[in-house]
Amino acid sequence: MSGKINIVLVTLLVGCGLSLVNAQYQARHLFIELERSQSQARQLDIEWSQLQLDQSTLGKHARIEEIARRDLGMTALTAARTQYLTPEASK
């Protein structure tokens, strides 16, 4: 009778041990995945900050005006070049 109890207890002990090993493996796997995700989040934050800086630099009025003058040959309006349109009076 005590031999059967010992076999059952050993089986339970081995089962618990295997369960513990599996739980530790899963925990390590999830921890590695968490670290990768946090690293990727930090990289995305850095990229987002860089994009915001680029957007503020590219959107400045002085830069836009300089490109319009240089690349498109645009100039500022003067009173001499301004034309006014008036509606004709209907008869």
Short mmCIF file of C-alpha atoms in Angstrom, two decimals:
data_model
loop_
_atom_site.label_atom_id
_atom_site.label_comp_id
_atom_site.label_asym_id
_atom_site.label_seq_id
_atom_site.Cartn_x
_atom_site.Cartn_y
_atom_site.Cartn_z
CA MET A 1 0.00 0.00 0.00
CA SER A 2 2.74 2.48 0.87
CA GLY A 3 4.47 1.62 -2.42
CA LYS A 4 1.41 2.81 -4.35
CA ILE A 5 1.31 6.02 -2.33
CA ASN A 6 5.01 6.61 -3.03
CA ILE A 7 4.45 6.12 -6.79
CA VAL A 8 1.53 8.56 -6.75
CA LEU A 9 3.56 11.11 -4.76
CA VAL A 10 6.58 10.76 -7.07
CA THR A 11 4.32 11.17 -10.09
CA LEU A 12 2.80 14.29 -8.55
CA LEU A 13 6.26 15.62 -7.69
CA VAL A 14 7.53 15.07 -11.25
CA GLY A 15 4.36 16.69 -12.65
CA CYS A 16 4.81 19.71 -10.38
CA GLY A 17 8.47 19.97 -11.38
CA LEU A 18 7.61 19.89 -15.08
CA SER A 19 4.90 22.44 -14.52
CA LEU A 20 7.38 24.73 -12.75
CA VAL A 21 9.92 24.40 -15.58
CA ASN A 22 7.21 25.20 -18.14
CA ALA A 23 6.05 28.24 -16.14
CA GLN A 24 9.62 29.59 -15.91
CA TYR A 25 10.13 29.06 -19.63
CA GLN A 26 6.92 30.96 -20.41
CA ALA A 27 7.88 33.78 -18.02
CA ARG A 28 11.32 34.16 -19.65
CA HIS A 29 9.80 34.11 -23.11
CA LEU A 30 7.27 36.82 -22.17
CA PHE A 31 9.98 38.91 -20.49
CA ILE A 32 12.11 38.84 -23.65
CA GLU A 33 9.08 39.85 -25.70
CA LEU A 34 8.38 42.70 -23.27
CA GLU A 35 11.96 43.96 -23.53
CA ARG A 36 11.76 43.93 -27.35
CA SER A 37 8.48 45.83 -27.28
CA GLN A 38 9.86 48.44 -24.90
CA SER A 39 12.95 48.86 -27.06
CA GLN A 40 10.79 49.31 -30.14
CA ALA A 41 8.62 51.85 -28.29
CA ARG A 42 11.72 53.86 -27.33
CA GLN A 43 12.92 53.78 -30.95
CA LEU A 44 9.51 54.94 -32.19
CA ASP A 45 9.52 57.80 -29.65
CA ILE A 46 12.92 58.93 -30.92
CA GLU A 47 11.72 58.73 -34.52
CA TRP A 48 8.54 60.67 -33.66
CA SER A 49 10.58 63.44 -32.02
CA GLN A 50 12.83 63.64 -35.08
CA LEU A 51 9.82 63.85 -37.40
CA GLN A 52 8.29 66.64 -35.31
CA LEU A 53 11.57 68.56 -35.48
CA ASP A 54 11.75 68.05 -39.25
CA GLN A 55 8.16 69.20 -39.67
CA SER A 56 8.73 72.38 -37.69
CA THR A 57 11.90 73.11 -39.68
CA LEU A 58 10.33 72.45 -43.08
CA GLY A 59 7.19 74.43 -42.32
CA LYS A 60 8.84 77.72 -41.38
CA HIS A 61 7.64 80.68 -43.45
CA ALA A 62 11.14 81.92 -44.24
CA ARG A 63 12.12 78.56 -45.72
CA ILE A 64 8.95 78.34 -47.79
CA GLU A 65 9.45 81.88 -49.10
CA GLU A 66 13.08 81.16 -49.96
CA ILE A 67 12.13 78.02 -51.93
CA ALA A 68 9.36 79.92 -53.73
CA ARG A 69 11.82 82.61 -54.80
CA ARG A 70 14.65 80.25 -55.74
CA ASP A 71 12.87 77.29 -57.34
CA LEU A 72 9.64 78.82 -58.63
CA GLY A 73 10.91 82.33 -59.45
CA MET A 74 8.14 83.96 -57.40
CA THR A 75 8.43 87.51 -56.12
CA ALA A 76 6.49 89.53 -53.61
CA LEU A 77 3.55 91.59 -54.84
CA THR A 78 3.98 95.32 -55.22
CA ALA A 79 1.34 97.98 -55.71
CA ALA A 80 2.52 98.52 -59.30
CA ARG A 81 1.90 94.87 -60.17
CA THR A 82 -1.51 94.61 -58.51
CA GLN A 83 -4.56 94.57 -60.74
CA TYR A 84 -8.03 95.18 -59.39
CA LEU A 85 -11.11 93.73 -61.03
CA THR A 86 -14.42 95.44 -60.67
CA PRO A 87 -17.75 94.01 -61.74
CA GLU A 88 -19.38 95.73 -64.68
CA ALA A 89 -22.71 97.37 -64.04
CA SER A 90 -25.50 95.45 -65.76
CA LYS A 91 -27.87 97.42 -68.03
#
